[in-house]
Coordinates of C-alpha atoms in Angstrom, one line a residue:
M817 CA -167.0 20.4 48.6
S818 CA -167.6 17.6 46.1
Q819 CA -171.1 17.1 47.5
R820 CA -171.9 20.8 47.0
M821 CA -170.6 20.6 43.4
Q822 CA -172.8 17.7 42.7
Q823 CA -175.8 19.6 43.8
G824 CA -175.1 22.3 41.1
Q825 CA -173.8 25.0 43.5
P826 CA -170.8 27.1 42.3
M827 CA -167.4 26.7 43.7
I828 CA -166.1 29.9 45.4
I829 CA -162.6 30.6 44.2
M830 CA -162.2 34.3 44.8
G831 CA -161.7 36.2 48.1
D832 CA -164.3 38.4 49.6
D833 CA -162.3 41.6 48.7
A834 CA -162.1 40.8 45.0
Q835 CA -164.3 42.5 42.5
R836 CA -165.3 41.2 39.1
V837 CA -167.1 42.5 36.0
K838 CA -167.9 40.1 33.1
D839 CA -169.0 40.1 29.5
K840 CA -171.2 43.1 28.5
D841 CA -170.8 44.9 31.8
A842 CA -167.0 44.8 31.4
Q843 CA -167.3 46.1 27.8
E844 CA -169.6 48.9 28.8
Y845 CA -167.4 49.9 31.7
N846 CA -164.3 50.0 29.6
I847 CA -165.9 51.8 26.7
S848 CA -167.4 54.4 29.1
A849 CA -164.0 55.0 30.7
A850 CA -162.3 55.4 27.3
R851 CA -165.0 57.7 25.9
G852 CA -164.7 59.8 29.0
V853 CA -161.0 60.5 28.3
A854 CA -161.8 61.3 24.6
E855 CA -164.6 63.7 25.5
A856 CA -162.3 65.5 28.0
V857 CA -160.0 66.7 25.2
R858 CA -162.4 67.0 22.2
S859 CA -163.2 70.6 22.9
T860 CA -159.5 71.5 22.4
L861 CA -159.4 70.2 18.8
G862 CA -158.8 72.6 15.9
P863 CA -158.0 76.3 15.4
K864 CA -161.1 77.3 17.4
G865 CA -160.5 74.8 20.2
M866 CA -160.8 75.9 23.8
D867 CA -158.1 75.7 26.5
K868 CA -158.0 73.8 29.7
M869 CA -156.8 75.1 33.0
L870 CA -155.0 72.4 35.0
V871 CA -154.3 73.0 38.7
D872 CA -152.0 70.5 40.4
S873 CA -151.8 69.5 44.1
M874 CA -149.2 72.3 44.7
G875 CA -151.5 74.9 43.2
D876 CA -149.4 75.4 40.0
V877 CA -151.5 76.3 37.0
T878 CA -151.1 75.1 33.4
I879 CA -153.2 76.6 30.7
T880 CA -153.1 74.6 27.5
N881 CA -155.0 72.9 24.7
D882 CA -152.2 70.4 24.0
G883 CA -153.9 67.0 24.2
V884 CA -151.0 65.0 25.7
T885 CA -150.2 67.7 28.2
I886 CA -153.9 67.7 29.4
L887 CA -154.0 63.9 29.7
Q888 CA -150.7 63.6 31.4
T889 CA -151.5 66.3 33.9
M890 CA -155.0 65.1 34.7
D891 CA -155.3 62.9 37.8
I892 CA -156.6 59.8 35.9
D893 CA -157.0 56.8 38.2
N894 CA -158.6 54.2 35.9
P895 CA -156.8 51.4 34.1
T896 CA -158.8 51.6 30.9
A897 CA -158.6 55.4 30.7
E898 CA -154.8 55.1 31.2
M899 CA -154.7 52.9 28.1
I900 CA -156.2 55.7 26.1
V901 CA -153.7 58.2 27.6
E902 CA -151.0 55.9 26.2
V903 CA -152.4 56.6 22.7
A904 CA -151.7 60.3 23.1
E905 CA -148.2 59.6 24.5
T906 CA -147.4 57.3 21.6
Q907 CA -148.7 59.8 19.1
E908 CA -146.6 62.6 20.7
D909 CA -143.4 60.4 20.7
E910 CA -143.9 59.2 17.2
A911 CA -145.3 62.2 15.3
G912 CA -145.1 65.2 17.7
D913 CA -148.7 66.3 17.0
G914 CA -152.2 64.9 16.4
T915 CA -152.6 63.7 20.0
T916 CA -156.1 65.1 20.4
S917 CA -157.2 63.6 17.0
A918 CA -155.8 60.2 17.9
V919 CA -157.6 60.1 21.3
A920 CA -160.9 61.5 19.8
I921 CA -160.9 58.8 17.0
A922 CA -160.2 56.1 19.6
G923 CA -163.2 57.2 21.7
E924 CA -165.5 57.4 18.6
L925 CA -164.4 53.9 17.4
L926 CA -165.4 52.5 20.8
K927 CA -168.7 54.4 20.7
N928 CA -169.6 52.9 17.3
A929 CA -168.3 49.5 18.4
E930 CA -170.7 49.6 21.3
E931 CA -173.6 50.0 18.9
L932 CA -172.4 46.9 17.0
L933 CA -172.0 44.9 20.2
E934 CA -175.6 45.8 21.1
Q935 CA -176.6 44.2 17.7
D936 CA -175.0 41.0 19.0
I937 CA -172.0 41.3 16.7
H938 CA -169.2 39.5 18.4
P939 CA -166.2 41.6 19.5
T940 CA -163.8 39.4 17.4
A941 CA -165.7 40.4 14.2
V942 CA -165.5 44.1 15.2
I943 CA -161.8 43.8 16.0
K944 CA -161.1 42.1 12.7
G945 CA -163.1 44.8 10.8
F946 CA -161.2 47.6 12.6
N947 CA -157.9 46.0 11.7
L948 CA -158.8 45.7 8.0
A949 CA -160.1 49.3 8.0
S950 CA -157.0 50.6 9.7
E951 CA -154.6 48.9 7.3
Y952 CA -156.6 50.0 4.3
A953 CA -156.8 53.6 5.6
R954 CA -153.1 53.9 6.0
E955 CA -152.5 52.6 2.5
Q956 CA -154.9 55.3 1.2
V957 CA -153.1 58.0 3.2
D958 CA -150.0 57.2 1.2
D959 CA -152.0 57.3 -2.0
I960 CA -153.5 60.7 -1.2
A961 CA -150.3 62.2 0.2
T962 CA -148.4 64.9 -1.7
A963 CA -144.5 64.7 -1.8
V964 CA -142.6 67.6 -0.3
D965 CA -139.0 68.6 -0.7
P966 CA -136.9 69.6 2.3
D967 CA -136.1 72.8 0.5
D968 CA -139.7 73.7 -0.1
T969 CA -139.8 76.4 2.6
E970 CA -143.3 77.6 1.7
T971 CA -145.0 74.2 2.3
L972 CA -143.0 73.5 5.4
K973 CA -144.1 76.9 6.8
N974 CA -147.7 75.9 6.1
V975 CA -147.1 72.7 8.0
A976 CA -145.7 74.7 10.9
E977 CA -148.5 77.2 10.9
T978 CA -151.2 74.5 10.8
S979 CA -149.6 72.9 13.8
M980 CA -149.5 76.2 15.7
T981 CA -153.0 77.4 14.8
G982 CA -155.2 77.3 17.8
K983 CA -152.3 77.2 20.2
G984 CA -150.3 79.9 22.1
A985 CA -148.0 80.3 19.2
E986 CA -150.8 81.4 16.8
L987 CA -150.7 85.2 17.3
E988 CA -147.2 85.4 15.8
K989 CA -147.4 82.3 13.7
D990 CA -145.9 83.9 10.6
V991 CA -142.7 84.9 12.4
L992 CA -142.5 81.7 14.5
A993 CA -143.2 79.3 11.6
D994 CA -140.3 80.9 9.6
L995 CA -138.0 80.4 12.6
V996 CA -139.1 76.8 13.0
V997 CA -138.5 76.0 9.4
R998 CA -135.1 77.7 9.3
A999 CA -134.2 75.9 12.5
I1000 CA -135.1 72.5 11.1
Q1001 CA -133.3 73.2 7.8
D1002 CA -130.2 74.2 9.9
V1003 CA -130.1 70.8 11.6
T1004 CA -131.0 68.6 8.6
V1005 CA -128.4 66.5 6.9
E1006 CA -128.6 64.3 3.8
A1007 CA -127.8 60.6 4.4
E1008 CA -125.8 58.4 2.0
D1009 CA -129.0 56.8 0.7
G1010 CA -130.4 60.3 -0.3
S1011 CA -132.9 60.5 2.6
H1012 CA -133.0 63.5 4.9
V1013 CA -132.2 63.1 8.6
V1014 CA -133.2 65.8 11.1
D1015 CA -130.9 65.8 14.2
L1016 CA -133.1 67.5 16.8
Q1017 CA -130.3 67.0 19.4
N1018 CA -128.6 70.0 17.6
L1019 CA -131.6 72.2 18.2
N1020 CA -132.3 73.8 21.6
I1021 CA -135.1 76.0 22.9
E1022 CA -134.5 78.8 25.4
T1023 CA -137.4 80.8 26.8
R1024 CA -137.5 84.3 28.3
T1025 CA -140.3 86.5 29.6
G1026 CA -140.9 90.3 29.2
R1027 CA -141.2 90.6 25.4
S1028 CA -143.7 89.7 22.7
A1029 CA -143.5 86.4 20.9
G1030 CA -142.8 88.2 17.6
E1031 CA -139.3 89.2 19.0
S1032 CA -138.2 85.6 19.2
R1033 CA -134.9 84.8 17.4
L1034 CA -133.0 81.9 15.9
L1035 CA -129.4 81.9 16.9
S1036 CA -126.5 79.9 15.7
G1037 CA -124.9 77.9 18.5
A1038 CA -126.0 77.7 22.2
V1039 CA -127.5 80.2 24.7
V1040 CA -126.5 79.8 28.3
D1041 CA -128.5 81.7 30.9
K1042 CA -125.8 82.1 33.5
D1043 CA -123.5 84.8 35.0
P1044 CA -119.7 84.8 35.3
V1045 CA -118.6 83.6 38.7
H1046 CA -116.4 86.6 39.3
D1047 CA -117.0 90.3 38.3
D1048 CA -113.4 90.7 37.1
M1049 CA -113.6 88.0 34.5
P1050 CA -113.7 88.9 30.8
T1051 CA -117.0 88.1 29.1
D1052 CA -116.4 88.4 25.3
F1053 CA -114.1 86.2 23.2
E1054 CA -114.2 86.3 19.4
E1055 CA -112.0 83.1 19.4
A1056 CA -111.7 81.2 22.6
N1057 CA -110.6 77.8 23.8
V1058 CA -113.7 76.4 25.6
L1059 CA -113.5 73.7 28.2
L1060 CA -116.6 71.7 29.3
L1061 CA -116.0 70.4 32.8
N1062 CA -118.0 68.0 34.9
E1063 CA -115.9 68.2 38.1
A1064 CA -116.1 70.7 40.9
I1065 CA -113.2 73.1 41.2
E1066 CA -113.2 72.8 44.9
V1067 CA -111.2 71.2 47.7
E1068 CA -111.7 67.4 47.5
E1069 CA -113.9 66.1 50.3
A1070 CA -113.0 63.0 52.3
D1071 CA -115.0 59.8 51.4
V1072 CA -115.9 59.3 55.1
D1073 CA -116.7 61.6 57.9
T1074 CA -113.4 62.7 59.6
S1075 CA -112.5 65.0 62.5
V1076 CA -109.2 66.8 62.9
N1077 CA -107.8 68.2 66.1
V1078 CA -105.7 71.3 65.7
D1079 CA -103.3 72.2 68.5
S1080 CA -101.8 75.4 67.2
P1081 CA -102.4 78.2 64.6
D1082 CA -99.5 76.9 62.6
Q1083 CA -101.3 73.6 62.1
L1084 CA -104.4 75.3 61.0
Q1085 CA -102.4 77.4 58.6
K1086 CA -100.9 74.2 57.1
F1087 CA -104.4 72.8 56.5
L1088 CA -105.4 76.0 54.8
D1089 CA -102.2 76.1 52.8
Q1090 CA -102.8 72.6 51.6
E1091 CA -106.4 73.4 50.5
E1092 CA -105.1 76.5 48.7
K1093 CA -102.5 74.3 47.0
Q1094 CA -105.1 71.8 45.8
L1095 CA -107.2 74.6 44.3
R1096 CA -104.1 76.2 42.7
E1097 CA -103.1 72.9 41.1
K1098 CA -106.6 72.6 39.6
V1099 CA -106.5 76.1 38.2
D1100 CA -103.0 75.6 36.9
A1101 CA -104.2 72.4 35.0
I1102 CA -106.9 74.5 33.4
V1103 CA -104.4 77.3 32.5
E1104 CA -102.0 74.7 31.0
S1105 CA -104.7 73.3 28.8
G1106 CA -105.0 76.7 27.1
A1107 CA -108.7 77.2 28.1
D1108 CA -110.0 80.7 28.0
V1109 CA -113.6 79.8 29.0
V1110 CA -114.8 77.1 31.4
F1111 CA -118.4 75.9 31.6
C1112 CA -118.5 73.9 34.8
Q1113 CA -121.5 71.6 35.6
K1114 CA -120.6 71.7 39.4
G1115 CA -119.4 74.2 41.9
I1116 CA -116.3 76.5 41.9
D1117 CA -114.7 77.5 45.1
D1118 CA -114.4 81.3 45.9
L1119 CA -110.6 81.1 46.0
A1120 CA -110.6 79.2 42.6
Q1121 CA -112.8 81.9 41.2
H1122 CA -110.2 84.5 42.2
Y1123 CA -107.3 82.6 40.7
L1124 CA -109.3 82.0 37.4
A1125 CA -110.1 85.8 37.2
K1126 CA -106.4 86.6 37.7
E1127 CA -105.6 84.4 34.8
G1128 CA -108.1 86.1 32.6
I1129 CA -110.3 83.0 32.3
L1130 CA -114.1 83.2 32.1
A1131 CA -115.8 80.6 34.3
I1132 CA -119.5 79.7 34.6
R1133 CA -120.6 77.3 37.3
R1134 CA -123.5 75.0 37.9
T1135 CA -124.3 74.9 34.1
K1136 CA -127.4 72.8 33.5
K1137 CA -126.8 69.2 32.4
S1138 CA -129.0 69.8 29.3
D1139 CA -126.9 72.9 28.4
M1140 CA -123.7 71.0 28.8
K1141 CA -124.9 68.2 26.4
F1142 CA -125.9 70.9 23.9
L1143 CA -122.6 72.7 24.2
K1144 CA -120.9 69.4 23.6
N1145 CA -122.8 69.1 20.3
V1146 CA -122.3 72.8 19.3
L1147 CA -118.5 72.8 20.0
D1148 CA -118.0 69.2 18.8
T1149 CA -116.0 68.4 21.9
T1150 CA -116.0 66.2 25.0
I1151 CA -117.0 66.9 28.6
V1152 CA -114.0 66.4 30.9
T1153 CA -114.7 64.6 34.2
D1154 CA -111.2 64.6 35.6
I1155 CA -109.1 67.8 35.8
D1156 CA -105.9 65.8 36.6
S1157 CA -106.1 64.2 33.1
L1158 CA -106.8 67.5 31.3
S1159 CA -104.9 68.2 28.1
A1160 CA -105.0 70.7 25.2
D1161 CA -107.0 68.2 23.2
D1162 CA -110.0 68.6 25.6
V1163 CA -110.6 72.2 24.7
A1164 CA -112.6 73.4 21.6
V1165 CA -112.4 76.6 19.6
G1166 CA -115.4 78.8 19.5
S1167 CA -116.7 82.3 20.1
V1168 CA -118.3 83.3 23.4
T1169 CA -120.1 86.7 23.8
R1170 CA -122.2 88.2 26.6
D1171 CA -125.5 89.9 26.2
A1172 CA -125.5 92.1 29.3
E1173 CA -129.1 93.3 28.8
E1174 CA -130.5 89.7 28.5
E1175 CA -127.8 88.3 30.9
L1176 CA -127.1 85.5 28.4
F1177 CA -124.0 84.0 27.0
Y1178 CA -124.0 83.2 23.2
V1179 CA -121.6 80.3 22.3
E1180 CA -120.9 79.4 18.7
G1181 CA -118.6 76.6 17.5
E1182 CA -115.9 76.8 14.8
N1183 CA -118.1 74.8 12.5
P1184 CA -121.9 75.4 13.0
H1185 CA -123.2 72.3 14.8
G1186 CA -126.3 73.6 16.4
A1187 CA -128.9 76.3 16.7
T1188 CA -131.0 77.8 19.5
L1189 CA -134.5 79.1 19.2
L1190 CA -134.8 82.0 21.7
L1191 CA -138.5 82.3 22.5
Y1192 CA -140.1 85.3 24.2
G1193 CA -143.4 85.6 25.9
S1194 CA -145.1 88.3 28.1
T1195 CA -145.6 86.0 31.1
E1196 CA -144.5 82.5 32.3
H1197 CA -147.9 81.0 31.4
V1198 CA -147.7 82.5 27.9
V1199 CA -144.2 81.4 27.3
D1200 CA -144.9 77.9 28.6
E1201 CA -147.8 77.4 26.2
L1202 CA -145.8 79.0 23.4
E1203 CA -143.0 76.5 24.0
R1204 CA -145.4 73.6 23.8
G1205 CA -146.8 74.8 20.5
I1206 CA -143.3 75.4 19.1
N1207 CA -142.1 71.9 20.2
D1208 CA -145.1 70.4 18.4
A1209 CA -144.4 72.5 15.3
I1210 CA -140.7 71.5 15.3
D1211 CA -141.6 67.8 15.6
V1212 CA -144.1 68.0 12.8
V1213 CA -141.8 69.9 10.4
A1214 CA -139.0 67.5 11.3
T1215 CA -141.3 64.5 10.5
T1216 CA -142.4 66.1 7.3
V1217 CA -138.8 66.6 6.2
S1218 CA -137.8 63.0 7.1
D1219 CA -141.0 61.5 5.7
G1220 CA -141.4 63.7 2.7
R1221 CA -145.3 63.5 2.5
T1222 CA -148.0 66.0 3.3
L1223 CA -151.8 66.0 3.4
P1224 CA -154.6 68.6 3.3
G1225 CA -155.9 69.5 6.7
G1226 CA -159.3 70.8 7.9
G1227 CA -160.8 67.4 8.0
A1228 CA -160.3 66.8 4.3
I1229 CA -158.2 63.6 4.7
E1230 CA -160.7 62.1 7.2
V1231 CA -163.7 62.6 4.9
E1232 CA -161.7 61.2 1.9
L1233 CA -160.6 58.2 3.9
A1234 CA -164.2 57.6 5.1
S1235 CA -165.5 57.7 1.5
R1236 CA -162.9 55.2 0.4
L1237 CA -163.5 53.0 3.4
R1238 CA -167.2 52.8 2.6
D1239 CA -166.4 51.7 -1.0
Y1240 CA -163.9 49.2 0.4
A1241 CA -166.5 47.8 2.9
D1242 CA -168.5 46.5 -0.1
S1243 CA -165.7 44.0 -0.8
V1244 CA -165.5 42.8 2.8
S1245 CA -167.6 39.8 3.6
G1246 CA -169.4 38.9 6.8
R1247 CA -170.1 41.1 9.8
E1248 CA -166.7 42.7 9.5
Q1249 CA -168.2 44.9 6.8
L1250 CA -170.2 46.7 9.4
A1251 CA -167.1 47.3 11.5
V1252 CA -165.3 48.8 8.4
E1253 CA -168.3 51.1 7.9
A1254 CA -168.2 52.0 11.6
F1255 CA -164.5 52.9 11.2
A1256 CA -165.4 55.2 8.4
D1257 CA -168.1 56.9 10.5
S1258 CA -165.6 57.3 13.3
L1259 CA -163.0 59.2 11.1
E1260 CA -165.7 61.8 10.3
L1261 CA -165.7 62.8 13.9
I1262 CA -162.7 65.1 13.2
P1263 CA -164.5 67.5 10.8
R1264 CA -167.6 67.3 12.9
V1265 CA -165.7 68.4 16.0
L1266 CA -163.8 71.0 14.1
A1267 CA -167.1 72.5 13.1
E1268 CA -168.7 72.2 16.5
N1269 CA -165.7 73.9 18.2
A1270 CA -166.0 76.8 15.7
G1271 CA -169.6 77.2 16.5
L1272 CA -170.7 76.0 13.0
D1273 CA -173.4 73.5 12.0
S1274 CA -171.5 70.2 11.9
I1275 CA -174.3 68.2 10.1
D1276 CA -174.6 70.7 7.1
L1277 CA -170.9 71.0 6.7
L1278 CA -170.3 67.3 6.8
V1279 CA -172.9 66.9 4.1
D1280 CA -171.1 69.5 2.0
L1281 CA -167.8 67.9 2.6
R1282 CA -169.1 64.5 1.6
A1283 CA -170.6 66.0 -1.6
A1284 CA -167.3 67.6 -2.5
H1285 CA -165.3 64.4 -2.1
E1286 CA -167.9 62.4 -4.0
S1287 CA -167.4 64.8 -6.9
G1288 CA -163.6 64.0 -6.8
D1289 CA -162.2 66.9 -4.7
E1290 CA -159.8 65.0 -2.4
H1291 CA -158.5 68.2 -0.9
A1292 CA -161.9 69.6 0.2
G1293 CA -161.8 70.5 3.8
L1294 CA -163.3 72.9 6.3
N1295 CA -162.2 76.5 6.7
V1296 CA -163.4 77.1 10.3
F1297 CA -162.8 80.9 10.0
T1298 CA -165.2 81.4 7.0
G1299 CA -167.4 78.3 7.6
E1300 CA -166.9 77.3 4.0
V1301 CA -165.7 74.1 2.3
E1302 CA -162.5 74.8 0.2
D1303 CA -159.3 73.2 -1.0
T1304 CA -157.4 73.3 2.3
F1305 CA -154.1 72.3 0.7
E1306 CA -154.1 75.4 -1.5
A1307 CA -155.3 77.5 1.5
G1308 CA -152.1 76.5 3.4
V1309 CA -153.7 74.1 5.9
V1310 CA -151.2 71.3 5.5
E1311 CA -150.5 68.3 7.8
T1312 CA -147.9 65.6 7.8
A1313 CA -148.9 62.1 6.4
H1314 CA -146.9 60.3 9.1
A1315 CA -148.9 61.9 11.9
K1316 CA -152.2 60.9 10.3
E1317 CA -151.1 57.3 9.7
Q1318 CA -149.9 57.1 13.3
A1319 CA -153.1 58.5 14.7
V1320 CA -155.3 56.0 12.7
A1321 CA -153.1 53.1 13.7
S1322 CA -152.9 54.1 17.4
A1323 CA -156.6 54.7 17.7
A1324 CA -157.5 51.4 16.1
E1325 CA -155.0 49.4 18.3
A1326 CA -156.3 51.0 21.5
A1327 CA -159.9 50.4 20.6
N1328 CA -159.2 46.8 19.8
L1329 CA -157.3 46.4 23.0
V1330 CA -160.3 47.6 25.0
L1331 CA -162.8 45.5 23.0
K1332 CA -160.8 42.3 23.5
I1333 CA -161.4 42.5 27.3
D1334 CA -164.5 40.6 28.5
D1335 CA -163.6 40.1 32.2
I1336 CA -162.2 42.5 34.8
I1337 CA -160.9 41.1 38.0
A1338 CA -159.7 43.4 40.8
A1339 CA -158.1 41.6 43.7
G1340 CA -158.4 43.2 47.1
D1341 CA -154.7 42.9 47.9
L1342 CA -153.8 45.1 44.9
S1343 CA -155.0 48.2 46.7
T1344 CA -152.4 50.9 47.2
S1345 CA -154.2 52.2 50.3
G1346 CA -154.3 48.9 52.2
D1347 CA -157.7 49.9 53.6
G1348 CA -160.2 47.0 53.5
D1349 CA -163.1 49.2 52.4
E1350 CA -161.1 50.7 49.5
G1351 CA -159.5 47.5 48.4
G1352 CA -161.5 47.0 45.3
A1353 CA -161.5 50.6 44.3
G1354 CA -157.8 50.9 44.8
G1355 CA -157.1 47.7 42.9
M1356 CA -159.1 48.8 39.9
G1357 CA -158.0 52.4 40.0
G1358 CA -161.3 53.5 41.5
M1359 CA -163.9 51.5 39.6
G1360 CA -166.6 53.4 41.3
G1361 CA -168.7 50.3 42.2
M1362 CA -167.8 48.6 38.9
G1363 CA -169.6 51.0 36.7
G1364 CA -169.4 54.4 35.1
M1365 CA -166.4 56.6 35.4
G1366 CA -165.8 56.4 39.1
G1367 CA -162.1 56.4 38.8
M1368 CA -162.1 59.6 36.9
G1369 CA -164.4 61.5 39.1
G1370 CA -161.8 63.8 40.4
A1371 CA -160.1 64.3 37.1
M1372 CA -163.1 65.1 35.0

């Protein structure tokens, strides 16, 4: 081996199954994969964005233009592409909306970074420039933002409507935005330091099909989609003692498998009597606690149902875990896990009423502790997309109330940030200046795509937007319905500042993470398939021969 090294021959340190991509090839591969993800969702951006139909392996269909839903549902098998999907997931977790924007900006940053790399600018300089631009852009977002009060219903409705526009909730957005704002205000409390905290745990969403979205309602308390376990049970209580139970009202099963030999009918009757006694004792414990209504997370034996009905107690079995947790908040009580230790302190006072037509129970606590948004849609697909849109609107309005800052929409903030970044670039020395300018160009992708998705001329409109901002109109954005440049804040197109800051930060961090990679090594034994021929592809998530978007072939 030493002789071979002296002759200038390389030492082989990797196995035959390993694959490796280095330097520019690695950067090109990563940038191509990331841009592929961004381009997959770009057409969904904005009020005029298109929808995607996603069909899973079971044949279930999802129709949506929600960025994070699309990316999570797609069968992406590429490590770099998955990093970009994480941008959308982080944006969804932190801000509730803006996932498509964050991913699109990340893809455009990498596209512009690739052009800089081709000019022999080192990735380190690009990364530093992107970091400087990201930090400066977030500072400017705070400077441009307009403060909003939690009681400013009109502005909050504009935020909700902006979030819903282009989604399934758009058709009835006036009604739905009002419901969302009222729901958020119902679960908002003022902290000791004067800040406002939105407790979304006290807000629940229940969906039903068969009606139009405009018939959706906001209800105080909880809604439980269950039937009484027995027909003879009462269903309406203006003031009831409610028990939440996480124990089956059934005969206790033995911990191990057992067999019992019965020699006579008397012995069988004794076993049956013993079981009946156990059930009777459980029901008696519930009666003694003073409970009028029992929501049980587990099963209720037929005989126990009969006993409870005779006692005039309403019982609901197999209540969903999520419903139990929400009922706990609404009634401000505890969930009992042991009937034997049950006492009067474990029941809570509240009203329980039955909507026979909708087959729903409405539960309200003595002191309002929660609200339920009852959403209607004509079909399952419609109501599913409606729920996604409403969830985004709820998160965005909640963030706005907590953060207290809003921005003009319609691409206005991106054009303003790009203008300020170009001015800032003049003060940046070295090659990082080019990266800052590339960052500014990347932000302008948003108004360009908004225009393209609306069938408008993106170049002319971007020129008009730049001119408006150069003349000092910070709120000049694109009205995709009229094709005109106008003050979008005044027009009611309002976004939350926190979501924009998060989108810029996430996009920059993801782009920098990709740019920092100059070597990709896929070891053969990392393959999930175990097949020798597929070792490299499996290990790298389907690198497709180390080039292009092979790993996303099925998804795209």
